[in-house]
Amino acid sequence: MRYQGREVDEGRVRLVMESALTARDRVGVQDFVLLENYNSEATFIENLRRRFRENLIYTYIGSVLVSVNPYKELEIYSKQQMERYRGVSFYEISPHIYAISDNTYRAMRTERRDQCILISGESGAGKTEASKKILLYYAVTCPTNDHMVTLGDRLLQSNPVLEAFGNAKTLRNDNSSRFGKYMDIQFDFKGATMGGHILNYLLEKSRVVHQNHGERNFHIFYQLLEGGDNDLLNTLNLERNPHSYHYLVKGNCPRVSSISDKNNWKVVRKALDVIGFTIEEVQKLLNIIASVLHLGNTLFGEGEEGETYVTTETQLSNVATLLGVDGSALREALTHKKLTAKGEEMISPLNFEQAVSARDALAKAVYGRTFNWLVEKINQSLALKAEINHSRKDTSVIGLLDIYGFEVLQCNSFEQFCINYCNEKLQQLFIELTLRSEQEEYEMEGIAWETVQYFDNKIICDLIEEKHKGIISILDEECLRPGETCDISFLEKLEDTVGGHPHFITHKLANGKTRRAMSREEFRLLHYAGEVNYNVNGFLDKNNDLLNRNLKEVMCQSENQILSHCFRREEVIDQKRPEMAASQFKNSLMKLMEILMSKEPSYVRCIKPNDSKQPGRFDEVLVRHQVKYLGLMENLRVRRAGFAYRRRFEAFLQRYKPLCPETWPNWNGKLADGVSALVNHLGYKTEEYKLGRSKIFIRFPKTLFTTEDALEAKKPEIAVTLQKSWRGYREKAKYQRIRHAVIVIQSGWRGMKARRRAKTRREAAQLIRRFIKGFIYRHEDYCAENDYFLDHVRYSFLKNLRKNLPKNVLDKSWPTPSTLLFEASEHLQRLHMRNMVIKYCRRVQPEWKKQMMQKVVASEIFKDQKGCYPHSVGRLFLDSRLEREQISLKVLQTLGSEKVQYGVSVIKYDRRGFKPRPRQLLLTNTFAVLVDRTKIKQKMDYAALRGISVSSLCDGMVVLHMPCEDNKQKVDVVLHCTHVIEMVTKLAMMASKTNYVNISPGSIRFAVSRTKEGIIDFIRGSELKVAKGKRGHLLVTAPQISIT
């Protein structure tokens, strides 16, 4: 019985399915069981169309999930969606692949019984994508640890590897699985993945050597050529162009716009690493893939006597090298066969057709067995590790069956026969398990089981698989019969043996109308899903699927470890003929049926809406075809044979109780009595429902829809009642909470205030006592009696000091400290002043620092000695009093590398006669020059400068004392400068002669010549005058400058 999950959560039932019924006219019903006209195929398909149009690609048939491929990305597979479906009952929210995944997982954990999910559908219907979504759901939602994360990655990465080696582009699907896959996922008792195992069925090996027009070989060949790097291709002797290989061009479709072989190659290589393939194993595997391509290019010629020989020795050599076999032995095995008669071995040459068949048989055998080895290798990586010790009782299994759906092609051959036989068996299992599940549920609920009429396809299964009489037995017998056998003889034997079977028709046995639709090489089987014509051409060869014995011997000697594992020596030694392909498939299918019968199944039926892979397009004819072949209508009829709708009492009562006064708002009695009262009030007729032990069964969807519509009409009234009751309850509760809170706050606040007041008084009294005691002992050393008082004094002083600290270095104010803190106050004052000075100095810019240094030097020289010094203090010293353009270019060239550091206009007075002459005084780093326009009149080295004399009055006279060695050499220089303080300061600093500046109060003596002196007399006057005075002296009248 399917696990329905917990439908009551914390006293409320969460149901979404029924609420969606109100939108059924637009989006259809989400469970086909609820269709009123469930026998109508048109109604079924219309419901599918409505949901597909609204991007609702999932629909239930009871517990079966029907999925329609949207051919576009839908935002319904995120991690948030996974969490939405995790742990939720199967019917609580809308249909989804995650719902069936989660329901299966919880059933496995709760019932401790193995589960399986059967995914079927046509090629291109989305089976592989569905299995990926299920695997991804388990990888994300199941408990994990480091080992389980690695295992989950391997489970997911096994998909791209198997797709590369087992999938191909067909006319119907660009990524069609050409093999059946059953995967077991093993879980421990905690529900965490702990292992996996894969079984593969009926790989379409014939695709290796032949493809229909518009189809491709297996993906791995194109991925290797497109994505492999040049070094790898050179190692394998391959060209990048797929047109170069016969096995890749038969379908005339080597490249597909929707497939990126280059990107897929990267995915496959990464997946191989994740799964655990070694570099050596990957190289051996690629050697085999490349050898198949070279084998396809191995050609034969025919001699005059009919003998066959290899014409492409290079290709044969490449094949032998890649397979690790002897080239001459391989050549011999491809052109000759070994026969054993009466204990003697004979070598017989092959004709041209036989050699080509032997080559193709070898290619198919090598690829098919390598694929089996690949699956085996993946199983080893997914197997339980030895260190993880679990008994079988501790583990549970969920199986995933991704297998080909019913196939009806233009020309149906041996592969379609096996595929459709498989689907017959699955349909038989499906109907049997569905009926059994229904019958178990009815018996558990105590409801009488009504016999269900359905088509039992056992008669078709027996026709195919019955011993000695079935089609497979006849096919095997014809393959083993000595003498000339062919496909037509097989058809004739079928006519003789099963010709009278109602589900078997041939051209010979058919009536006139049917004969026109069949060829003479076909037989028709009437399957559960419809009629299919099978062409017998190739049946015997494909069923034999045998390699020549000598080819097996060559392969057994291969140095390639993969091939030596695939081709055992026992095959050559054992004289017993191996099983035929059809019998092998039948036996593996029987084992699969046993596996599925031992598990609780769930079903996913995949449908493709159109053949052109266009999103939004719904091809009704194609969909009807698939609905028929998937047996969906048969499934629906079985599910609807009894009751269309069933729900547990608590869920039904919780949802519809507003419709009955007795059950609204709450029912306090037994659930069964409440449901009975509800349905009686709703007017259900006896034939419309039955009450089981824990569920109500409703026969007709119309009854449910009427109930749902009544609920929708009732909802506004319910909403008003609920709003009114809730608002009253909310306001009353709010008032009670506020009133209680006010009382609590008031009492708490009053108590706190009283305690705080008492505490404050207590602390105040203690503080006053300590303060008085400290004042008494204030002159004693620091002790317990005066520590508080002294600390208070310090604290008060520091607090006052903080508010009244001087703000700049010129502010000399400082709070008066008490006697106890006098020493500390002085120390703090010094620290504070030092700190302010440091901060002030850090803020001074370089140019202001230079200015200050010059002002300091000027102060040292002139302060309290020169009358015009106070007037100059507030004025900035300039870098130069002459603009660059005012200095002659010729003078600058004469100075050369010496740069003018300062320039000023001066008046020079001759030593004899004191005639004034305008000049420019230019100061460099090493000397000073007097310039008359473009000519340097006098150069004065700083080293030779004996002194600088100025008066103490407010005049601009300066005397530069120079040494006088002879009469020819120029001696002292008498200058007048408007900026005398600035000029003298800069000259003294550049010449490093600050101590050589002489300030005379009355007169200045200067050398006129080596033997004669001149005198400059200074007097005070109203304005500045310079003139020749008595006795040949220079008289300078200096004005008085007032300083404000």
JSON list of N, CA, C and O in Angstrom, two decimals, residues 54-58 70 72-82 84-85 94 96 98 133:
[
{"chain": "A", "resi": 54, "resn": "GLU", "atom": "N", "xyz": [-0.56, 25.94, -19.22]},
{"chain": "A", "resi": 54, "resn": "GLU", "atom": "CA", "xyz": [-0.26, 26.75, -18.03]},
{"chain": "A", "resi": 54, "resn": "GLU", "atom": "C", "xyz": [1.09, 26.37, -17.41]},
{"chain": "A", "resi": 54, "resn": "GLU", "atom": "O", "xyz": [1.38, 26.74, -16.27]},
{"chain": "A", "resi": 55, "resn": "ASN", "atom": "N", "xyz": [1.92, 25.63, -18.16]},
{"chain": "A", "resi": 55, "resn": "ASN", "atom": "CA", "xyz": [3.23, 25.16, -17.69]},
{"chain": "A", "resi": 55, "resn": "ASN", "atom": "C", "xyz": [3.11, 24.23, -16.48]},
{"chain": "A", "resi": 55, "resn": "ASN", "atom": "O", "xyz": [4.04, 24.12, -15.67]},
{"chain": "A", "resi": 56, "resn": "LEU", "atom": "N", "xyz": [1.95, 23.58, -16.34]},
{"chain": "A", "resi": 56, "resn": "LEU", "atom": "CA", "xyz": [1.76, 22.56, -15.30]},
{"chain": "A", "resi": 56, "resn": "LEU", "atom": "C", "xyz": [2.01, 21.21, -15.96]},
{"chain": "A", "resi": 56, "resn": "LEU", "atom": "O", "xyz": [1.09, 20.57, -16.48]},
{"chain": "A", "resi": 57, "resn": "ILE", "atom": "N", "xyz": [3.26, 20.78, -15.94]},
{"chain": "A", "resi": 57, "resn": "ILE", "atom": "CA", "xyz": [3.65, 19.61, -16.73]},
{"chain": "A", "resi": 57, "resn": "ILE", "atom": "C", "xyz": [3.41, 18.30, -16.00]},
{"chain": "A", "resi": 57, "resn": "ILE", "atom": "O", "xyz": [3.55, 17.23, -16.59]},
{"chain": "A", "resi": 58, "resn": "TYR", "atom": "N", "xyz": [3.08, 18.37, -14.70]},
{"chain": "A", "resi": 58, "resn": "TYR", "atom": "CA", "xyz": [2.88, 17.15, -13.92]},
{"chain": "A", "resi": 58, "resn": "TYR", "atom": "C", "xyz": [1.41, 16.98, -13.56]},
{"chain": "A", "resi": 58, "resn": "TYR", "atom": "O", "xyz": [0.73, 17.94, -13.18]},
{"chain": "A", "resi": 70, "resn": "PRO", "atom": "N", "xyz": [8.38, 19.87, -21.33]},
{"chain": "A", "resi": 70, "resn": "PRO", "atom": "CA", "xyz": [8.06, 21.25, -21.77]},
{"chain": "A", "resi": 70, "resn": "PRO", "atom": "C", "xyz": [9.02, 21.79, -22.82]},
{"chain": "A", "resi": 70, "resn": "PRO", "atom": "O", "xyz": [8.76, 22.83, -23.41]},
{"chain": "A", "resi": 72, "resn": "LYS", "atom": "N", "xyz": [11.67, 23.34, -22.35]},
{"chain": "A", "resi": 72, "resn": "LYS", "atom": "CA", "xyz": [12.22, 24.63, -21.93]},
{"chain": "A", "resi": 72, "resn": "LYS", "atom": "C", "xyz": [12.48, 24.54, -20.43]},
{"chain": "A", "resi": 72, "resn": "LYS", "atom": "O", "xyz": [11.99, 23.64, -19.74]},
{"chain": "A", "resi": 73, "resn": "GLU", "atom": "N", "xyz": [13.29, 25.48, -19.95]},
{"chain": "A", "resi": 73, "resn": "GLU", "atom": "CA", "xyz": [13.62, 25.51, -18.52]},
{"chain": "A", "resi": 73, "resn": "GLU", "atom": "C", "xyz": [12.46, 26.12, -17.73]},
{"chain": "A", "resi": 73, "resn": "GLU", "atom": "O", "xyz": [11.96, 27.18, -18.09]},
{"chain": "A", "resi": 74, "resn": "LEU", "atom": "N", "xyz": [12.04, 25.43, -16.68]},
{"chain": "A", "resi": 74, "resn": "LEU", "atom": "CA", "xyz": [11.00, 25.93, -15.79]},
{"chain": "A", "resi": 74, "resn": "LEU", "atom": "C", "xyz": [11.61, 26.17, -14.41]},
{"chain": "A", "resi": 74, "resn": "LEU", "atom": "O", "xyz": [12.45, 25.39, -13.95]},
{"chain": "A", "resi": 75, "resn": "GLU", "atom": "N", "xyz": [11.16, 27.22, -13.75]},
{"chain": "A", "resi": 75, "resn": "GLU", "atom": "CA", "xyz": [11.69, 27.56, -12.43]},
{"chain": "A", "resi": 75, "resn": "GLU", "atom": "C", "xyz": [10.99, 26.76, -11.34]},
{"chain": "A", "resi": 75, "resn": "GLU", "atom": "O", "xyz": [10.40, 27.33, -10.41]},
{"chain": "A", "resi": 76, "resn": "ILE", "atom": "N", "xyz": [11.05, 25.44, -11.46]},
{"chain": "A", "resi": 76, "resn": "ILE", "atom": "CA", "xyz": [10.36, 24.60, -10.48]},
{"chain": "A", "resi": 76, "resn": "ILE", "atom": "C", "xyz": [11.29, 23.52, -9.91]},
{"chain": "A", "resi": 76, "resn": "ILE", "atom": "O", "xyz": [10.83, 22.56, -9.29]},
{"chain": "A", "resi": 77, "resn": "TYR", "atom": "N", "xyz": [12.62, 23.70, -10.09]},
{"chain": "A", "resi": 77, "resn": "TYR", "atom": "CA", "xyz": [13.55, 22.67, -9.64]},
{"chain": "A", "resi": 77, "resn": "TYR", "atom": "C", "xyz": [14.63, 23.24, -8.71]},
{"chain": "A", "resi": 77, "resn": "TYR", "atom": "O", "xyz": [15.69, 22.65, -8.57]},
{"chain": "A", "resi": 78, "resn": "SER", "atom": "N", "xyz": [14.35, 24.36, -8.07]},
{"chain": "A", "resi": 78, "resn": "SER", "atom": "CA", "xyz": [15.34, 24.98, -7.20]},
{"chain": "A", "resi": 78, "resn": "SER", "atom": "C", "xyz": [15.40, 24.24, -5.85]},
{"chain": "A", "resi": 78, "resn": "SER", "atom": "O", "xyz": [14.57, 23.37, -5.55]},
{"chain": "A", "resi": 79, "resn": "LYS", "atom": "N", "xyz": [16.38, 24.62, -5.06]},
{"chain": "A", "resi": 79, "resn": "LYS", "atom": "CA", "xyz": [16.51, 24.02, -3.73]},
{"chain": "A", "resi": 79, "resn": "LYS", "atom": "C", "xyz": [15.31, 24.40, -2.85]},
{"chain": "A", "resi": 79, "resn": "LYS", "atom": "O", "xyz": [14.88, 23.61, -2.01]},
{"chain": "A", "resi": 80, "resn": "GLN", "atom": "N", "xyz": [14.76, 25.61, -3.06]},
{"chain": "A", "resi": 80, "resn": "GLN", "atom": "CA", "xyz": [13.58, 26.01, -2.30]},
{"chain": "A", "resi": 80, "resn": "GLN", "atom": "C", "xyz": [12.40, 25.11, -2.63]},
{"chain": "A", "resi": 80, "resn": "GLN", "atom": "O", "xyz": [11.61, 24.75, -1.74]},
{"chain": "A", "resi": 81, "resn": "GLN", "atom": "N", "xyz": [12.28, 24.72, -3.92]},
{"chain": "A", "resi": 81, "resn": "GLN", "atom": "CA", "xyz": [11.21, 23.80, -4.30]},
{"chain": "A", "resi": 81, "resn": "GLN", "atom": "C", "xyz": [11.40, 22.44, -3.64]},
{"chain": "A", "resi": 81, "resn": "GLN", "atom": "O", "xyz": [10.45, 21.79, -3.20]},
{"chain": "A", "resi": 82, "resn": "MET", "atom": "N", "xyz": [12.66, 22.00, -3.54]},
{"chain": "A", "resi": 82, "resn": "MET", "atom": "CA", "xyz": [12.93, 20.72, -2.87]},
{"chain": "A", "resi": 82, "resn": "MET", "atom": "C", "xyz": [12.48, 20.77, -1.42]},
{"chain": "A", "resi": 82, "resn": "MET", "atom": "O", "xyz": [11.84, 19.83, -0.92]},
{"chain": "A", "resi": 84, "resn": "ARG", "atom": "N", "xyz": [10.21, 22.64, -0.25]},
{"chain": "A", "resi": 84, "resn": "ARG", "atom": "CA", "xyz": [8.75, 22.76, -0.22]},
{"chain": "A", "resi": 84, "resn": "ARG", "atom": "C", "xyz": [8.09, 21.38, -0.22]},
{"chain": "A", "resi": 84, "resn": "ARG", "atom": "O", "xyz": [7.05, 21.17, 0.42]},
{"chain": "A", "resi": 85, "resn": "TYR", "atom": "N", "xyz": [8.68, 20.44, -0.95]},
{"chain": "A", "resi": 85, "resn": "TYR", "atom": "CA", "xyz": [8.09, 19.10, -1.05]},
{"chain": "A", "resi": 85, "resn": "TYR", "atom": "C", "xyz": [8.64, 18.13, -0.01]},
{"chain": "A", "resi": 85, "resn": "TYR", "atom": "O", "xyz": [8.13, 17.03, 0.14]},
{"chain": "A", "resi": 94, "resn": "SER", "atom": "N", "xyz": [0.81, 20.56, -5.16]},
{"chain": "A", "resi": 94, "resn": "SER", "atom": "CA", "xyz": [0.62, 20.22, -6.58]},
{"chain": "A", "resi": 94, "resn": "SER", "atom": "C", "xyz": [1.57, 19.11, -7.02]},
{"chain": "A", "resi": 94, "resn": "SER", "atom": "O", "xyz": [2.64, 18.92, -6.45]},
{"chain": "A", "resi": 96, "resn": "HIS", "atom": "N", "xyz": [4.40, 16.86, -8.66]},
{"chain": "A", "resi": 96, "resn": "HIS", "atom": "CA", "xyz": [5.79, 17.20, -8.99]},
{"chain": "A", "resi": 96, "resn": "HIS", "atom": "C", "xyz": [6.62, 15.92, -8.90]},
{"chain": "A", "resi": 96, "resn": "HIS", "atom": "O", "xyz": [6.28, 14.99, -8.17]},
{"chain": "A", "resi": 98, "resn": "TYR", "atom": "N", "xyz": [9.39, 15.86, -7.48]},
{"chain": "A", "resi": 98, "resn": "TYR", "atom": "CA", "xyz": [9.93, 15.84, -6.12]},
{"chain": "A", "resi": 98, "resn": "TYR", "atom": "C", "xyz": [8.93, 15.21, -5.15]},
{"chain": "A", "resi": 98, "resn": "TYR", "atom": "O", "xyz": [9.33, 14.63, -4.14]},
{"chain": "A", "resi": 133, "resn": "LYS", "atom": "N", "xyz": [16.57, 14.36, -12.03]},
{"chain": "A", "resi": 133, "resn": "LYS", "atom": "CA", "xyz": [15.92, 15.20, -11.01]},
{"chain": "A", "resi": 133, "resn": "LYS", "atom": "C", "xyz": [15.72, 14.40, -9.71]},
{"chain": "A", "resi": 133, "resn": "LYS", "atom": "O", "xyz": [15.88, 14.93, -8.62]}
]
